[in-house]
Short mmCIF file of C-alpha atoms in Angstrom, two decimals:
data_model
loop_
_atom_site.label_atom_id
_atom_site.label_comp_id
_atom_site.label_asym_id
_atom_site.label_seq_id
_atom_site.Cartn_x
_atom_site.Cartn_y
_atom_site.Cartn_z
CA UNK A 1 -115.49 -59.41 44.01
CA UNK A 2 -113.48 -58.17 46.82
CA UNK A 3 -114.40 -58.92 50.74
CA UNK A 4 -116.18 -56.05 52.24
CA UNK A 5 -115.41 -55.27 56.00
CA UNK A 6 -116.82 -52.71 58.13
CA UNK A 7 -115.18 -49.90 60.73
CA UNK A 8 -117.24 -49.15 63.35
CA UNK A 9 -116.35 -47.22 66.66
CA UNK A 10 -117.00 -50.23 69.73
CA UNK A 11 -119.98 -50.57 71.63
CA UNK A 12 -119.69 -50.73 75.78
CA UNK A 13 -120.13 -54.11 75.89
CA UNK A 14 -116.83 -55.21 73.54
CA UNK A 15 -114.79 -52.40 75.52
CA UNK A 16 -115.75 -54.15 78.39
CA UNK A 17 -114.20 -56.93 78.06
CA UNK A 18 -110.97 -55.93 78.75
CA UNK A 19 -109.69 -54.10 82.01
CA UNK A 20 -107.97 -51.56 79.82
CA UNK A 21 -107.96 -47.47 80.81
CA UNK A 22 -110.99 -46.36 78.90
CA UNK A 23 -109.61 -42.56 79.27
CA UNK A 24 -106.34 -42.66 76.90
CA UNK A 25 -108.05 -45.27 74.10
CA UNK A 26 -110.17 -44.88 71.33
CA UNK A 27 -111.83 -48.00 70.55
CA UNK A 28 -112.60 -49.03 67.27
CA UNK A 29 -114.41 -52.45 66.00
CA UNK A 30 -113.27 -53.80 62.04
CA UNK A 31 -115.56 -56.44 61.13
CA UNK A 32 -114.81 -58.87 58.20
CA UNK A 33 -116.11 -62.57 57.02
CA UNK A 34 -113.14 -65.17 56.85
CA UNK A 35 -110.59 -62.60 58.14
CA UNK A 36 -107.66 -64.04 56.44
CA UNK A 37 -104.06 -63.83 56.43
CA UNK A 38 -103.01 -61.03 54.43
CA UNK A 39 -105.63 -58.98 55.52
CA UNK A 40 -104.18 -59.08 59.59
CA UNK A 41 -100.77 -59.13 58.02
CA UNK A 42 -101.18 -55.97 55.45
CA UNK A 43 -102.81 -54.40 58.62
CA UNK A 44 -100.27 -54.52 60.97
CA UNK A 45 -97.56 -53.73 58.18
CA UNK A 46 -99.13 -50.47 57.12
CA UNK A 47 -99.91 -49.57 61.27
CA UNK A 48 -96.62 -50.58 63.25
CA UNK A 49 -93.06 -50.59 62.94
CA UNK A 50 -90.94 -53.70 64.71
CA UNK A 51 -91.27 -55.16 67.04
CA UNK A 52 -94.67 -56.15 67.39
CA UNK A 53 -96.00 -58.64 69.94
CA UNK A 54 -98.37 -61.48 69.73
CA UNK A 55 -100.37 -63.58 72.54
CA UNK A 56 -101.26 -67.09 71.46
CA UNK A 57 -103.47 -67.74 74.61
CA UNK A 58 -103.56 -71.25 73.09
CA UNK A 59 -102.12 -73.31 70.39
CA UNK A 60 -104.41 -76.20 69.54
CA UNK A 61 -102.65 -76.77 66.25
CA UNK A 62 -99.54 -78.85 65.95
CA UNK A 63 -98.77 -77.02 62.66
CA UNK A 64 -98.49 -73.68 64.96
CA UNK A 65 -95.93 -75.31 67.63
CA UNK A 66 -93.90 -76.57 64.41
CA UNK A 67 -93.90 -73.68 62.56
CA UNK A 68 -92.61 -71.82 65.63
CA UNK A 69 -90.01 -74.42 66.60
CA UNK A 70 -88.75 -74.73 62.55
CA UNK A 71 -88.28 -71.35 62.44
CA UNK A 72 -87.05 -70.74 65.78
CA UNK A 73 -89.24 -67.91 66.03
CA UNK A 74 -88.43 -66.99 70.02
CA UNK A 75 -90.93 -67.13 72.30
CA UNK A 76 -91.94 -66.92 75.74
CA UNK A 77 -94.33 -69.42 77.01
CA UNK A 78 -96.55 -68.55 79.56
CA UNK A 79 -98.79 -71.45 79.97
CA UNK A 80 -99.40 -74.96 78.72
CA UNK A 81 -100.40 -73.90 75.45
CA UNK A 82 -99.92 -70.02 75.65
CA UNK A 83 -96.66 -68.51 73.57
CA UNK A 84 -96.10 -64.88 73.31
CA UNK A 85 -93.79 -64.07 70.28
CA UNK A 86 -91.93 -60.90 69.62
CA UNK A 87 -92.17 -59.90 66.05
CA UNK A 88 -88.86 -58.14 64.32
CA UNK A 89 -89.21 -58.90 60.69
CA UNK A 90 -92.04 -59.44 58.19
CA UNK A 91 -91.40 -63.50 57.60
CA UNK A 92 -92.33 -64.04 60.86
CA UNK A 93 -94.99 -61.68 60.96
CA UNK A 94 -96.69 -63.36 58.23
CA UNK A 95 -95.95 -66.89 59.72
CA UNK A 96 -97.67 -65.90 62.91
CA UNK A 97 -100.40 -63.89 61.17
CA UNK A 98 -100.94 -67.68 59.41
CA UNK A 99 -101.41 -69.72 63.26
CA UNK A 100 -103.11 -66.44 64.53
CA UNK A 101 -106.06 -66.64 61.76
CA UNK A 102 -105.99 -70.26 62.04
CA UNK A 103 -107.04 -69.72 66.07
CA UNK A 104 -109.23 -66.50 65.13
CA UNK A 105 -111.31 -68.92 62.88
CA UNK A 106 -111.23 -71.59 65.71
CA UNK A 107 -112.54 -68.82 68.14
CA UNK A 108 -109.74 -68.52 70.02
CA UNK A 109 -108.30 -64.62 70.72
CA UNK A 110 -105.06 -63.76 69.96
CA UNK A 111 -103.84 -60.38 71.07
CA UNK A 112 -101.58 -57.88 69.48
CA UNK A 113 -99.49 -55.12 71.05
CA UNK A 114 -97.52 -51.92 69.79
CA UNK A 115 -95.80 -49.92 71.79
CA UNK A 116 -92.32 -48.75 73.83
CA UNK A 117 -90.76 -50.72 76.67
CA UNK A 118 -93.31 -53.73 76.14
CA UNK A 119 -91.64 -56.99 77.84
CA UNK A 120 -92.94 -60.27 76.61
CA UNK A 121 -93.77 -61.64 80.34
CA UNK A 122 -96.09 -57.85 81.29
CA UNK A 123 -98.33 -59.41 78.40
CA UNK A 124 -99.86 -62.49 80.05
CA UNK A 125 -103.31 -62.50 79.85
CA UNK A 126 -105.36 -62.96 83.21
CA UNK A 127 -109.09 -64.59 82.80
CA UNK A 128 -111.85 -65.12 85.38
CA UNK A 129 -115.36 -66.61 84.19
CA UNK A 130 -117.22 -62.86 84.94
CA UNK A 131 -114.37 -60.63 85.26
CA UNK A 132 -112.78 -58.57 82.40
CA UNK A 133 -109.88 -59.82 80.89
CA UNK A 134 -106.51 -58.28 82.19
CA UNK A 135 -103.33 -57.59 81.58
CA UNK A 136 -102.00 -57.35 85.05
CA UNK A 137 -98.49 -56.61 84.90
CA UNK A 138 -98.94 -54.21 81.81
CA UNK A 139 -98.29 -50.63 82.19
CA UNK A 140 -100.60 -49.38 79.84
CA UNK A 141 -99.04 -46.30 79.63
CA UNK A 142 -96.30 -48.03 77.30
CA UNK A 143 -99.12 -49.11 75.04
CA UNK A 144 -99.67 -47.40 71.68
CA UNK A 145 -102.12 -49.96 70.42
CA UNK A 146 -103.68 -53.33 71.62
CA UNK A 147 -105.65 -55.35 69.02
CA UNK A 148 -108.03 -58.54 69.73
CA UNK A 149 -108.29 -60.93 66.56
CA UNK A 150 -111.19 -62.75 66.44
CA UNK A 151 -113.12 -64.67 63.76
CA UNK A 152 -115.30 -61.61 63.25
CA UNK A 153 -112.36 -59.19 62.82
CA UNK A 154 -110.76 -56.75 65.47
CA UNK A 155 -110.98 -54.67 68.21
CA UNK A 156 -108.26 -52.29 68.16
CA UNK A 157 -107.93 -49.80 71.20
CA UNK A 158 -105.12 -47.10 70.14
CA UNK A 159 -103.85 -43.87 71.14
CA UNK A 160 -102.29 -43.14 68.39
CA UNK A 161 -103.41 -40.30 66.07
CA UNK A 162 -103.31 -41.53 62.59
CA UNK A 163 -105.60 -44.51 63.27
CA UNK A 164 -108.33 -43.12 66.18
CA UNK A 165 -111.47 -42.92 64.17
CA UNK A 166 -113.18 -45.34 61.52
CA UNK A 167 -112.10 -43.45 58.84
CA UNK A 168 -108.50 -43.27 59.39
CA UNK A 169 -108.31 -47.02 60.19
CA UNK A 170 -109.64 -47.79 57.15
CA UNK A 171 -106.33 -45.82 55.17
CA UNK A 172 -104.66 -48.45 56.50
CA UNK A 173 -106.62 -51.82 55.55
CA UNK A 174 -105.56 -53.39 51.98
CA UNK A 175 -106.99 -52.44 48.73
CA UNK A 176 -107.81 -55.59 47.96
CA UNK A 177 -110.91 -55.32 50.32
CA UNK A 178 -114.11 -52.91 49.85
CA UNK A 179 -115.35 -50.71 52.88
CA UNK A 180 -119.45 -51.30 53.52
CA UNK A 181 -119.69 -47.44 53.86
CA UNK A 182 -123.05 -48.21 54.70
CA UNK A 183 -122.53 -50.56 58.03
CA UNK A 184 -119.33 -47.95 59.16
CA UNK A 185 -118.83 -44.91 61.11
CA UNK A 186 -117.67 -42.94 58.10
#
């Protein structure tokens, strides 16, 4: 039986969350069980061409900081713990998709960005205990699409056309998994 996920438009309080323009967006929520691998990989295949960027806000795994040194995957470290990793081919997509889930599940975020003219160090994430998370040296303007991963799914905010309502997102999620038409905003 395949995994069934859902593709809802957000509520206030997930948009929220984020200091992100709420005029240019649409906000969209996909919710899944055990997101996995290949279904944030297939995702972000069908959506984006390369580059693509990642935020690891943390990497509690040793497996993750190996995999990344191995490979020598560049990346651009922004904290202790925090890498973010620019994404030009689809081996190291889908050994980045691997740490990202393995975070998600952990409940850790990991952010994804698409877009023109993106710079590795305008994507460091700013938190406060009861402030919105922010991107403060981002020109959002240069963003086509920001995604959170969580262990619940995604949030995707996106300007772009082809993926701004439930039911075109959902063109672009693998066939492998079932839509609950009855949960989404279809």
């Amino acid at each position: 039986m395949k995994k069934q996920y859902f593709v809802q438009y957000s509520d206030d309080s997930t948009i929220n969350y984020f200091a992100i323009p709420k005029d240019i967006f649409t906000f969209i929520d996909i919710g899944i069980r055990g997101i996995g691998t290949d279904f944030i990989s297939t995702l972000v295949q069908n959506m984006f061409s390369f580059p693509i960027f990642f935020v690891l806000e943390s990497d509690i795994f040793e497996n993750g900081k190996s995999v990344i040194s191995e490979r020598n995957i560049p990346s651009y470290k922004f904290s202790s713990d925090g890498f973010i990793i620019k994404i030009n081919s689809v081996d190291t997509l889908e050994a980045i998709c691997d740490i990202s889930v393995d975070l998600a599940l952990n409940g850790i975020s990991v952010f994804i960005f698409y877009g023109e003219g993106l710079y590795e160090e305008d994507l460091v994430p700013s938190r406060q205990w009861n402030k919105p998370i922010e991107f403060k040296n981002l020109d959002f303007q240069k963003v086509e699409t920001f995604i959170d991963l969580s262990e619940v799914g995604l949030f995707l905010s996106s300007k772009n056309n082809k993926f701004n309502s439930p039911r075109k997102v959902s063109h672009y999620i693998s066939a492998s998994y079932s839509l609950d038409v009855e949960n989404s905003d279809i």
